[in-house]
Coordinates of C-alpha atoms in Angstrom, one line a residue:
X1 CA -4.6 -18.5 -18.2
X2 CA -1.1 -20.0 -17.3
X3 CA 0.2 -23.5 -19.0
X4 CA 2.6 -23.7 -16.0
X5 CA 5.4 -22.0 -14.9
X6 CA 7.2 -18.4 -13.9
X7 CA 7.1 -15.7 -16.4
X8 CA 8.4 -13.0 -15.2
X9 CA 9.4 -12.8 -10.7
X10 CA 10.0 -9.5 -8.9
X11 CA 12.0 -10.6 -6.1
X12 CA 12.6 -7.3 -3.9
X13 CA 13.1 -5.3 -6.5
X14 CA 14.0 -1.5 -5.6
X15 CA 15.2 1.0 -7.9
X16 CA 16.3 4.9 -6.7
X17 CA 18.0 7.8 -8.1
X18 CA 20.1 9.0 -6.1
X19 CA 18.0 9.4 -2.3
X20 CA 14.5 9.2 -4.1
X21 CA 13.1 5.9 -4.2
X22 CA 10.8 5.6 -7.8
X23 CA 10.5 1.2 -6.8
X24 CA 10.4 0.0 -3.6
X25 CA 10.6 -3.6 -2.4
X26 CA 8.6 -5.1 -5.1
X27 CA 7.4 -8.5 -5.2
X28 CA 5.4 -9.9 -7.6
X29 CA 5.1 -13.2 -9.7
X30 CA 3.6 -12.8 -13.8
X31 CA 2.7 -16.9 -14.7
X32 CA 3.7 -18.2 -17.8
X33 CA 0.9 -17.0 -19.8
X34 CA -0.9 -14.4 -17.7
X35 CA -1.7 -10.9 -18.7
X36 CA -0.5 -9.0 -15.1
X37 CA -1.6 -5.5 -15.8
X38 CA 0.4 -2.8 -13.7
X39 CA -2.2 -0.6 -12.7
X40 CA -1.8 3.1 -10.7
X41 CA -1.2 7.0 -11.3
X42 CA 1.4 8.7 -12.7
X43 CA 4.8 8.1 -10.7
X44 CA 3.8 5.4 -8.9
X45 CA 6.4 3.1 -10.3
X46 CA 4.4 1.2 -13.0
X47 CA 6.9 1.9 -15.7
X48 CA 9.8 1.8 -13.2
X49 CA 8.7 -1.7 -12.6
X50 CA 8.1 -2.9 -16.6
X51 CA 11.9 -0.9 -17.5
X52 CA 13.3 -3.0 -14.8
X53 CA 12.1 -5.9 -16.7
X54 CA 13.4 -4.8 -20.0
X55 CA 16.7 -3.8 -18.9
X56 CA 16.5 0.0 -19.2
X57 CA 17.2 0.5 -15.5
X58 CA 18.7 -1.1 -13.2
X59 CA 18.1 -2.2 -9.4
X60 CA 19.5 -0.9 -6.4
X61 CA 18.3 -4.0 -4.4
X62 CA 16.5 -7.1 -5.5
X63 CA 16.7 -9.7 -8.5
X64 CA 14.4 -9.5 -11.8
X65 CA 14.1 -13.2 -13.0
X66 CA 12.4 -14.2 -16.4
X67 CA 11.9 -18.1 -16.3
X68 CA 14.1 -19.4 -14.4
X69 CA 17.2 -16.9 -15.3
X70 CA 17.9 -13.9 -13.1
X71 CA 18.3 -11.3 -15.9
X72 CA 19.1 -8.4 -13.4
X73 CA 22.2 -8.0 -15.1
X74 CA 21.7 -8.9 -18.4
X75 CA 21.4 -6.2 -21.4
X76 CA 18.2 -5.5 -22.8
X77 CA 19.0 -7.5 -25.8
X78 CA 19.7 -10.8 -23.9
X79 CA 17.0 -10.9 -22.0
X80 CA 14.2 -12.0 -24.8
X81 CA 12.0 -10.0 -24.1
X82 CA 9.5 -8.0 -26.6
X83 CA 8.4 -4.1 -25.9
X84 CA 6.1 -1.9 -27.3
X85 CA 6.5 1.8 -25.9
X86 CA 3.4 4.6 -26.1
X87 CA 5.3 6.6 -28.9
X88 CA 5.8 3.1 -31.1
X89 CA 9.2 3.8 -31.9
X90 CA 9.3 2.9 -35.4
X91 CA 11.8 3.8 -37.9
X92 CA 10.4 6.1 -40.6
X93 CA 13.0 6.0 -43.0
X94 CA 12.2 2.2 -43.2
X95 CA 9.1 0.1 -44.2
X96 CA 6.5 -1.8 -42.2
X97 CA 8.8 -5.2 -43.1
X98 CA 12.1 -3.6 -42.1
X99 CA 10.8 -2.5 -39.2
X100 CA 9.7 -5.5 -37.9
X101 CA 12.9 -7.2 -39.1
X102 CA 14.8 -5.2 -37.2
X103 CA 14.6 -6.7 -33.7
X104 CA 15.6 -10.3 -35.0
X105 CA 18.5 -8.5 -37.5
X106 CA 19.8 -7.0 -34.2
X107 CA 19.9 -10.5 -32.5
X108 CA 21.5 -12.2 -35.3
X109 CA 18.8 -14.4 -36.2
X110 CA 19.2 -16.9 -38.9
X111 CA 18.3 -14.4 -42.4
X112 CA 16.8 -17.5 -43.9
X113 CA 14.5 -17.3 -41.1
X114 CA 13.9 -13.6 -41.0
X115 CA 10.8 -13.5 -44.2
X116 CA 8.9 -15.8 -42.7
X117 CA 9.0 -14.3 -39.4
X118 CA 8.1 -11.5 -40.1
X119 CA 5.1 -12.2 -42.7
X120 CA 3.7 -14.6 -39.6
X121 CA 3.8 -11.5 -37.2
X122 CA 2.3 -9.1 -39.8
X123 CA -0.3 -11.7 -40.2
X124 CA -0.8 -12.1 -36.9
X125 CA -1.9 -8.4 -35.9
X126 CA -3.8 -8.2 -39.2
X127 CA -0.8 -5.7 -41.3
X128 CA 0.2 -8.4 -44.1
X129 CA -1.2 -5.9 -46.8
X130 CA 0.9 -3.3 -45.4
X131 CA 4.6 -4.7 -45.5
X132 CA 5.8 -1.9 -48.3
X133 CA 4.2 1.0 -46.4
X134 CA 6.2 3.3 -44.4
X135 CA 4.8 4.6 -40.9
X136 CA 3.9 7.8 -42.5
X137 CA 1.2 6.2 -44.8
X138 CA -0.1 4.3 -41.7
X139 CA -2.7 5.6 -39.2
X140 CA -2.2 5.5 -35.4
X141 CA -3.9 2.1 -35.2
X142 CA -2.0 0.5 -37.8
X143 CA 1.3 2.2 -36.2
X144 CA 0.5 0.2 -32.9
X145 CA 0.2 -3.0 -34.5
X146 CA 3.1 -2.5 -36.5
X147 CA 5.0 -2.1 -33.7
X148 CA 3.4 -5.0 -31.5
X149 CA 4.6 -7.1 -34.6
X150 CA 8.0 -6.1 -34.3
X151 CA 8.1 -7.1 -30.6
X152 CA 6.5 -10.5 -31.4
X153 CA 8.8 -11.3 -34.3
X154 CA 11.8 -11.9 -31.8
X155 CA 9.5 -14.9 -30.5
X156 CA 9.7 -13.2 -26.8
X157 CA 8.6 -15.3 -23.8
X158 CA 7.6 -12.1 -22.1
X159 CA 6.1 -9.3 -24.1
X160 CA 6.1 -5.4 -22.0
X161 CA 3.5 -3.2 -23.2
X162 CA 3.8 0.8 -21.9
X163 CA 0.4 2.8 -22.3
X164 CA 0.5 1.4 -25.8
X165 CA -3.0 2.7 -26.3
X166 CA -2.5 6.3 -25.0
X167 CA -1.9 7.9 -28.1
X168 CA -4.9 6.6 -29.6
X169 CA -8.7 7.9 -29.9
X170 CA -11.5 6.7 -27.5
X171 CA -12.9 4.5 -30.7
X172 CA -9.6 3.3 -31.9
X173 CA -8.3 2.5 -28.6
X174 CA -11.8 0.4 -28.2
X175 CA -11.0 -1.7 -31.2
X176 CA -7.4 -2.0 -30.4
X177 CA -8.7 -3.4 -26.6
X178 CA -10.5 -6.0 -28.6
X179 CA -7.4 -6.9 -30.9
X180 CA -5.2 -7.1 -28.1
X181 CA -7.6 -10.0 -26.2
X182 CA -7.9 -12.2 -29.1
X183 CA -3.9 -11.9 -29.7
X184 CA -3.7 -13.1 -26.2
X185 CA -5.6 -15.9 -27.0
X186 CA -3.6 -16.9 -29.9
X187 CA -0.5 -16.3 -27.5
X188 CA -1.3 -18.8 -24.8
X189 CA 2.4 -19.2 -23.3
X190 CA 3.6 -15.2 -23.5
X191 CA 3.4 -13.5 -20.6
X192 CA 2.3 -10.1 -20.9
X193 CA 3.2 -6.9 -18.5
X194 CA 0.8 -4.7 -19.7
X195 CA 1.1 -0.2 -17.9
X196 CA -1.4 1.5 -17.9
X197 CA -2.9 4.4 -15.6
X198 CA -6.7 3.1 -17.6
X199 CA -9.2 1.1 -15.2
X200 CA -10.7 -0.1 -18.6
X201 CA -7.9 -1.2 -20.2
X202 CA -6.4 -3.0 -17.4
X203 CA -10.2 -4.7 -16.6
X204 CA -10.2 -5.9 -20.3
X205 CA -7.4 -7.0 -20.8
X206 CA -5.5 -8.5 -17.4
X207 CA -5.8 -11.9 -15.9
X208 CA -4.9 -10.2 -12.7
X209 CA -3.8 -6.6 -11.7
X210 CA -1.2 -5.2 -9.7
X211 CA -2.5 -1.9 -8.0
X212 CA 0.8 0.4 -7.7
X213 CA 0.9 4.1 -5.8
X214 CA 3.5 5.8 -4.4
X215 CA 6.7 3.4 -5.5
X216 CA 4.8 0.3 -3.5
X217 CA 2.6 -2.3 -4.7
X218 CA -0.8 -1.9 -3.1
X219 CA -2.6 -4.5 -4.1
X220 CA -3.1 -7.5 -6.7
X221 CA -6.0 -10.0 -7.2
X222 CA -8.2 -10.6 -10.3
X223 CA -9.9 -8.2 -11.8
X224 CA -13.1 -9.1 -10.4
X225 CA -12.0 -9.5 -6.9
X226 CA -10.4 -6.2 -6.5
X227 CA -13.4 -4.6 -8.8
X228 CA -16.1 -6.5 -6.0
X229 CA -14.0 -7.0 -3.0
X230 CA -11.2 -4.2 -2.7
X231 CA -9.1 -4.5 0.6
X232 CA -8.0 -0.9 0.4
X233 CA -9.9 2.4 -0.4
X234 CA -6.9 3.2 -2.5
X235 CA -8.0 0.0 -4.5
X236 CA -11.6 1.2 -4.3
X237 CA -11.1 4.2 -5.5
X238 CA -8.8 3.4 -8.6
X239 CA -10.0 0.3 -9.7
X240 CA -13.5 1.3 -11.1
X241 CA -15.2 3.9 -9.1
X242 CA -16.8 3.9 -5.7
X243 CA -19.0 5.2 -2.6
X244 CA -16.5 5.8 0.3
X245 CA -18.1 6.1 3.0
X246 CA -17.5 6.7 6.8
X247 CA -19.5 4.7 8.9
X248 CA -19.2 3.4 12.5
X249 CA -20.3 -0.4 13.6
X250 CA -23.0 -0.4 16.5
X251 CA -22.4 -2.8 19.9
X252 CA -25.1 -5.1 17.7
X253 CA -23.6 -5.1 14.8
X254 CA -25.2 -2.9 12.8
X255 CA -23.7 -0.1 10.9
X256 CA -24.7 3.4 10.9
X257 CA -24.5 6.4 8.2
X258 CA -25.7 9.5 10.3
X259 CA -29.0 8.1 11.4
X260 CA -29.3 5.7 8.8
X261 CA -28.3 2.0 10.0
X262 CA -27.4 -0.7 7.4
X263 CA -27.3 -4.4 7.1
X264 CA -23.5 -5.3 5.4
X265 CA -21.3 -8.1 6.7
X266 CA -19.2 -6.4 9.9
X267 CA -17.0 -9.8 9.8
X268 CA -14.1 -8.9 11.0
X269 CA -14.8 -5.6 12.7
X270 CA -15.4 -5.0 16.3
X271 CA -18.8 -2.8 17.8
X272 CA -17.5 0.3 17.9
X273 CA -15.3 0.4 15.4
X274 CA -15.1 3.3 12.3
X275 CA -14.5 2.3 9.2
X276 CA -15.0 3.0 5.6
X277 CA -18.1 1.8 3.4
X278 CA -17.8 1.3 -0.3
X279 CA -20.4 0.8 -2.8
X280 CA -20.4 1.4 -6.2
X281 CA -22.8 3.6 -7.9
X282 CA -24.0 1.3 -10.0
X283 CA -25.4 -1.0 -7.6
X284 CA -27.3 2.3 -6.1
X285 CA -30.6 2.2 -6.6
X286 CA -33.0 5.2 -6.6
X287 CA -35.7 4.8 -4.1
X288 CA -37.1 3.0 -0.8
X289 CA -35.4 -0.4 -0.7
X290 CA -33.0 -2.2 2.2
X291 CA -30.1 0.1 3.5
X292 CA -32.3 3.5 2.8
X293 CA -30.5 6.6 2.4
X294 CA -32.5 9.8 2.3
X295 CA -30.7 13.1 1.0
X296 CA -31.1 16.2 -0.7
X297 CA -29.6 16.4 -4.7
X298 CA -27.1 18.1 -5.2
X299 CA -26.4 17.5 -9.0
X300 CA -27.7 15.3 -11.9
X301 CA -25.7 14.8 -15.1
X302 CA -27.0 12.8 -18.3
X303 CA -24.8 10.0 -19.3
X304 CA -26.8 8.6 -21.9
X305 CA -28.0 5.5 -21.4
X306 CA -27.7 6.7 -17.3
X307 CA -28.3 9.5 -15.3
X308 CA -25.7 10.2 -12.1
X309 CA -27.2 11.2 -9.5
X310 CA -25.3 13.1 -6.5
X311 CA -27.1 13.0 -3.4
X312 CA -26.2 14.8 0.4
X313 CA -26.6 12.5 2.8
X314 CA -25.6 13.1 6.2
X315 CA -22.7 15.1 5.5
X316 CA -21.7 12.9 2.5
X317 CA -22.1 12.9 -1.6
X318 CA -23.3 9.9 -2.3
X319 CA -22.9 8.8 -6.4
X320 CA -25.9 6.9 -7.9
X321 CA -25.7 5.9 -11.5
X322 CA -29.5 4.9 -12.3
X323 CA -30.8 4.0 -15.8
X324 CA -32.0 7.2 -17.7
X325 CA -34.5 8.8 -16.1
X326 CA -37.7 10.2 -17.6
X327 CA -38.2 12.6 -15.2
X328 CA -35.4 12.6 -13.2
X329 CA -35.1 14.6 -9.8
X330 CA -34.7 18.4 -9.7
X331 CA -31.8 20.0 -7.3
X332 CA -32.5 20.4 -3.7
X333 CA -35.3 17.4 -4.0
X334 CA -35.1 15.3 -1.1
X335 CA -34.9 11.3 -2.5
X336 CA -34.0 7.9 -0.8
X337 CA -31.2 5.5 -2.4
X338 CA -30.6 2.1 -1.6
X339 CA -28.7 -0.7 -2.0
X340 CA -28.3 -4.4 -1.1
X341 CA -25.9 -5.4 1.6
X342 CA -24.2 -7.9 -0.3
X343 CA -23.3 -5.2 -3.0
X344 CA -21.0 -3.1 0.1
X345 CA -17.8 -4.0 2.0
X346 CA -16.2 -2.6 4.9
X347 CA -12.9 -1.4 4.5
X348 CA -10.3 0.6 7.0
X349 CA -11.8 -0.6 10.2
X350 CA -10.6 1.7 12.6
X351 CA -10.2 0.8 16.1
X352 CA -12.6 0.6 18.6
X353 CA -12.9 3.2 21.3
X354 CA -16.0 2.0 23.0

């Protein structure tokens, strides 16, 4: 991932207008290297934090530092930094050369230097054939490298990527997920700050994610550990999707659903305790197994190569996504899930009051 070093460092960074507070206390450290993905719903300060970085707005409290230089003063244009925004930007009264030219024009680059620049970024996001075309005889795609070649043609050490895919189709935005890993690779000392509001994207894509809501930073950890292990039902619930369930622990450990009681690892969590159950429904299973859960459906719905099952038990809808069903349950049919107890976590553990 990281060949040593700070990228980008988030050193209390808060950023208001006026009373309302849009950043708040963030700290956060992007290695040289790492694709950090900045992860959360609309207004939750994912862009605040990225447009700190690039310059475009500035901190009430708290230092921005790329390297080892605190650029929370600097312009935008001194702070070497590459951006791709989700409208592209790009000049249409220019061509796809010109446009990518432009950054390293602005910075007063060497003009000997400038052609071959530019000809290694276009070659590098695949748009060498396309250097005389203007944007207009591009498609969305080919728009979004374009642009992505600009922001490498400065040579940035940090590279700031906002929804960059949003505008795109589901197939197109597929493909451009793929490009974007194997540029990565071929990138192995840039470090990228990728926003996005897309689980998928930011599971492809990021070496680790930072899990923003409400101006704070919630949570950060690979992708895998806050996909497997969340340590908040806000993480839960945004980073992929899951079963929250409340559940209470038993004076012997055990945890109980209603009536049902389950085997998951209480470490951690005193008898008497509430606290939150997730599962995923993918690791659901339809039928008699360990941890049973019997219900009444409520809903099915086709997916294809799956069929999502929502069943009432005790009081809750619990999500199963089981492979396609032949035959698969009708509503009102009473069924029994399960899943293994190494597939849930406890989460929230509320106090005790036994």
């Amino acid at each position: 991932m990281s060949s040593g070093g700070v990228g980008i460092r988030f050193d209390g960074v808060s950023v208001a207008y006026g009373s309302h507070t849009v950043l708040d206390s963030l700290d956060l450290t992007v290695e040289r290297g790492e694709v950090m993905a900045l992860l959360g719903p609309s207004g939750s300060g994912k862009t605040t934090a990225l447009r700190a970085v690039a310059g475009f707005v500035q901190p009430v409290r708290g230092r921005v530092l790329i390297g080892d230089r605190d650029v929370t003063d600097l312009p935008p244009h001194r702070r070497g930094v590459g951006m791709v925004v989700q409208s592209y930007a790009l000049f249409p009264h220019m061509r796809v050369e010109d446009n990518v030219a432009f950054g390293m024009k602005a910075q007063k680059a060497d003009k000997a230097e400038i052609p071959g620049r530019v000809a290694d970024a276009l070659e590098m996001t695949g748009m060498a054939a396309y250097a005389k075309r203007y944007p207009r005889e591009l498609s969305g795609g080919q728009q979004q490298r374009v642009a992505i070649a600009r922001a490498l043609a400065i040579r940035p050490g940090v590279l700031l990527l906002d929804e960059p895919l949003s505008a795109l189709d589901a197939q197109l935005r597929s493909g451009m997920l793929a490009e974007l890993a194997c540029l990565h690779r071929e990138l192995p000392d840039v470090s990228i700050l990728y926003v996005t509001h897309d689980q998928v994207e930011a599971l492809t894509l990021a070496d680790r994610i930072a899990v923003m809501d409400k101006a704070r930073l919630q949570d950060c950890g690979t992708p895998q550990e806050l996909y497997r292990t969340p340590r908040t039902e806000f993480t839960a619930s945004f980073v992929g999707n899951a079963n929250l369930l409340p559940v209470r622990v038993g004076s012997s450990g055990q945890v109980r659903l209603g009536e049902a009681e389950l085997k998951v690892d209480t470490a951690g969590v005193g008898a008497g305790a509430t606290a939150t159950l997730c599962v995923r429904p993918h690791l659901v299973g339809l039928g008699e197994g360990v941890n049973a859960l019997r219900g009444t459906v409520a809903e099915v719905q086709w997916r294809g190569a799956t069929h999502r099952l929502y069943v009432d038990v005790a009081g809750q809808r619990v999500k199963a996504d089981v492979r396609e069903l032949r035959q698969p349950p009708g509503l009102g049919e009473q069924v029994a899930l399960h899943f293994a107890p190494e597939d849930a976590v406890l989460l929230g553990a509320g106090v005790s009051d036994e």
